[in-house]
């Protein structure tokens, strides 16, 4: 079953006993640059974009004289009657002198260009060929998350490593670069880098997927997958953006490190990643098989494995005219195993609550939503906390 994603970021931390839904430690082959080196490249290039409506991120892609051009996602700057401020890595704040929204219809990619003027010197990002970011490719998401009670200018930058899980040919708003990575609210519009520290996309989608249940309700299943608009999509919009390609720094040479191979898995990490990729592409049965093969190795990330078995089982049962008892209990059992392995797994409580609702067990659903809300609040996951509270109100 296809999973359609919300245009919001997941706020996942390791505070107060909570854990990210898909925080995975996967051994990587040697890469051209270390995460620290990528972060040192990303820092000066990445900016905050702040307004009275919320926080976002962006990346400097061009400079002409004292005018800098920042690429971000449109939903960060979509309101024409709002003033936007760009805050740089040097802690300087500048009013946006112009905003060019490249998304003029729902079918357009979620992109926008913001300009500001500064006498300060800032580097310009190097852009790479995003078509080279195939499944299994190492990526790094960089941005300014709104975590730990910090918002606006108080935010500090974060680097989050991940792996590309699928490259669909077409997705709403151009989000065709999809990956497993831990991201946070406020990172929308932030750059996605390849292993060489070159920009290959703009992060802007995550938090949860939607699956239609047998009762017809659309359930927001927490998944941990994220997505970006590939930089090649932006290259195709240069005329609309008012930018000449000569203004950009482009390096399309292939990265020195290849993608993680899942052609012949031999360990838990390879099976787990292949399972994630299969699940992201909608092949839930095969994903469950690979997750179970990974479990046989007894890896340390068993909570995440059981969580994803629960997700795959949920997508398999979604939309069935009648819920078979054996199938209906499978997701609940998997989420329960995830919670047993990690009692602070907020998303597992949330998804198990949805599974209980599907089985007409409202008291247990309310109890799980309450526990999820408690953990979301402790971890600073504001939007997820409010979502859980709204679910409780609907059921009481």
JSON list of N, CA, C and O in Angstrom, two decimals, residues 18-19 47 49 59 158 221-222 237 251-252 287 331 360:
[
{"chain": "A", "resi": 18, "resn": "UNK", "atom": "N", "xyz": [12.28, 9.22, 26.03]},
{"chain": "A", "resi": 18, "resn": "UNK", "atom": "CA", "xyz": [11.64, 8.97, 24.74]},
{"chain": "A", "resi": 18, "resn": "UNK", "atom": "C", "xyz": [12.71, 8.61, 23.73]},
{"chain": "A", "resi": 18, "resn": "UNK", "atom": "O", "xyz": [13.89, 8.88, 23.92]},
{"chain": "A", "resi": 19, "resn": "UNK", "atom": "N", "xyz": [12.29, 8.04, 22.64]},
{"chain": "A", "resi": 19, "resn": "UNK", "atom": "CA", "xyz": [13.24, 7.68, 21.58]},
{"chain": "A", "resi": 19, "resn": "UNK", "atom": "C", "xyz": [12.62, 7.92, 20.23]},
{"chain": "A", "resi": 19, "resn": "UNK", "atom": "O", "xyz": [11.41, 7.93, 20.09]},
{"chain": "A", "resi": 47, "resn": "UNK", "atom": "N", "xyz": [20.75, 28.60, 6.85]},
{"chain": "A", "resi": 47, "resn": "UNK", "atom": "CA", "xyz": [20.20, 29.75, 7.58]},
{"chain": "A", "resi": 47, "resn": "UNK", "atom": "C", "xyz": [18.85, 29.38, 8.22]},
{"chain": "A", "resi": 47, "resn": "UNK", "atom": "O", "xyz": [18.22, 28.41, 7.84]},
{"chain": "A", "resi": 49, "resn": "UNK", "atom": "N", "xyz": [14.96, 30.67, 8.74]},
{"chain": "A", "resi": 49, "resn": "UNK", "atom": "CA", "xyz": [13.96, 31.57, 8.17]},
{"chain": "A", "resi": 49, "resn": "UNK", "atom": "C", "xyz": [12.85, 31.66, 9.20]},
{"chain": "A", "resi": 49, "resn": "UNK", "atom": "O", "xyz": [12.15, 30.68, 9.46]},
{"chain": "A", "resi": 59, "resn": "UNK", "atom": "N", "xyz": [19.04, 27.31, 2.59]},
{"chain": "A", "resi": 59, "resn": "UNK", "atom": "CA", "xyz": [20.45, 27.17, 2.25]},
{"chain": "A", "resi": 59, "resn": "UNK", "atom": "C", "xyz": [20.84, 28.22, 1.21]},
{"chain": "A", "resi": 59, "resn": "UNK", "atom": "O", "xyz": [20.09, 28.48, 0.26]},
{"chain": "A", "resi": 158, "resn": "UNK", "atom": "N", "xyz": [21.43, 21.30, 13.65]},
{"chain": "A", "resi": 158, "resn": "UNK", "atom": "CA", "xyz": [21.60, 19.86, 13.85]},
{"chain": "A", "resi": 158, "resn": "UNK", "atom": "C", "xyz": [21.90, 19.18, 12.51]},
{"chain": "A", "resi": 158, "resn": "UNK", "atom": "O", "xyz": [21.36, 19.56, 11.48]},
{"chain": "A", "resi": 221, "resn": "UNK", "atom": "N", "xyz": [-0.58, 7.20, 10.58]},
{"chain": "A", "resi": 221, "resn": "UNK", "atom": "CA", "xyz": [0.37, 6.24, 11.11]},
{"chain": "A", "resi": 221, "resn": "UNK", "atom": "C", "xyz": [1.75, 6.86, 11.21]},
{"chain": "A", "resi": 221, "resn": "UNK", "atom": "O", "xyz": [2.28, 7.37, 10.23]},
{"chain": "A", "resi": 222, "resn": "UNK", "atom": "N", "xyz": [2.35, 6.83, 12.40]},
{"chain": "A", "resi": 222, "resn": "UNK", "atom": "CA", "xyz": [3.70, 7.34, 12.57]},
{"chain": "A", "resi": 222, "resn": "UNK", "atom": "C", "xyz": [4.69, 6.38, 11.92]},
{"chain": "A", "resi": 222, "resn": "UNK", "atom": "O", "xyz": [4.64, 5.18, 12.16]},
{"chain": "A", "resi": 237, "resn": "UNK", "atom": "N", "xyz": [13.48, 24.73, -12.55]},
{"chain": "A", "resi": 237, "resn": "UNK", "atom": "CA", "xyz": [12.64, 25.90, -12.28]},
{"chain": "A", "resi": 237, "resn": "UNK", "atom": "C", "xyz": [13.45, 27.20, -12.24]},
{"chain": "A", "resi": 237, "resn": "UNK", "atom": "O", "xyz": [12.98, 28.22, -11.72]},
{"chain": "A", "resi": 251, "resn": "UNK", "atom": "N", "xyz": [28.55, 20.73, -9.18]},
{"chain": "A", "resi": 251, "resn": "UNK", "atom": "CA", "xyz": [29.55, 19.66, -9.30]},
{"chain": "A", "resi": 251, "resn": "UNK", "atom": "C", "xyz": [28.80, 18.35, -9.43]},
{"chain": "A", "resi": 251, "resn": "UNK", "atom": "O", "xyz": [28.29, 17.81, -8.46]},
{"chain": "A", "resi": 252, "resn": "UNK", "atom": "N", "xyz": [28.73, 17.83, -10.65]},
{"chain": "A", "resi": 252, "resn": "UNK", "atom": "CA", "xyz": [27.96, 16.62, -10.91]},
{"chain": "A", "resi": 252, "resn": "UNK", "atom": "C", "xyz": [28.80, 15.34, -10.97]},
{"chain": "A", "resi": 252, "resn": "UNK", "atom": "O", "xyz": [28.33, 14.31, -11.44]},
{"chain": "A", "resi": 287, "resn": "UNK", "atom": "N", "xyz": [8.65, -6.66, 3.35]},
{"chain": "A", "resi": 287, "resn": "UNK", "atom": "CA", "xyz": [9.30, -5.89, 4.41]},
{"chain": "A", "resi": 287, "resn": "UNK", "atom": "C", "xyz": [9.26, -6.65, 5.73]},
{"chain": "A", "resi": 287, "resn": "UNK", "atom": "O", "xyz": [10.27, -6.74, 6.44]},
{"chain": "A", "resi": 331, "resn": "UNK", "atom": "N", "xyz": [-0.52, -6.38, 14.38]},
{"chain": "A", "resi": 331, "resn": "UNK", "atom": "CA", "xyz": [0.04, -5.04, 14.59]},
{"chain": "A", "resi": 331, "resn": "UNK", "atom": "C", "xyz": [0.12, -4.74, 16.07]},
{"chain": "A", "resi": 331, "resn": "UNK", "atom": "O", "xyz": [1.14, -4.21, 16.55]},
{"chain": "A", "resi": 360, "resn": "UNK", "atom": "N", "xyz": [-11.96, -2.05, 17.76]},
{"chain": "A", "resi": 360, "resn": "UNK", "atom": "CA", "xyz": [-13.10, -1.59, 18.57]},
{"chain": "A", "resi": 360, "resn": "UNK", "atom": "C", "xyz": [-12.82, -1.62, 20.07]},
{"chain": "A", "resi": 360, "resn": "UNK", "atom": "O", "xyz": [-13.73, -1.77, 20.87]}
]
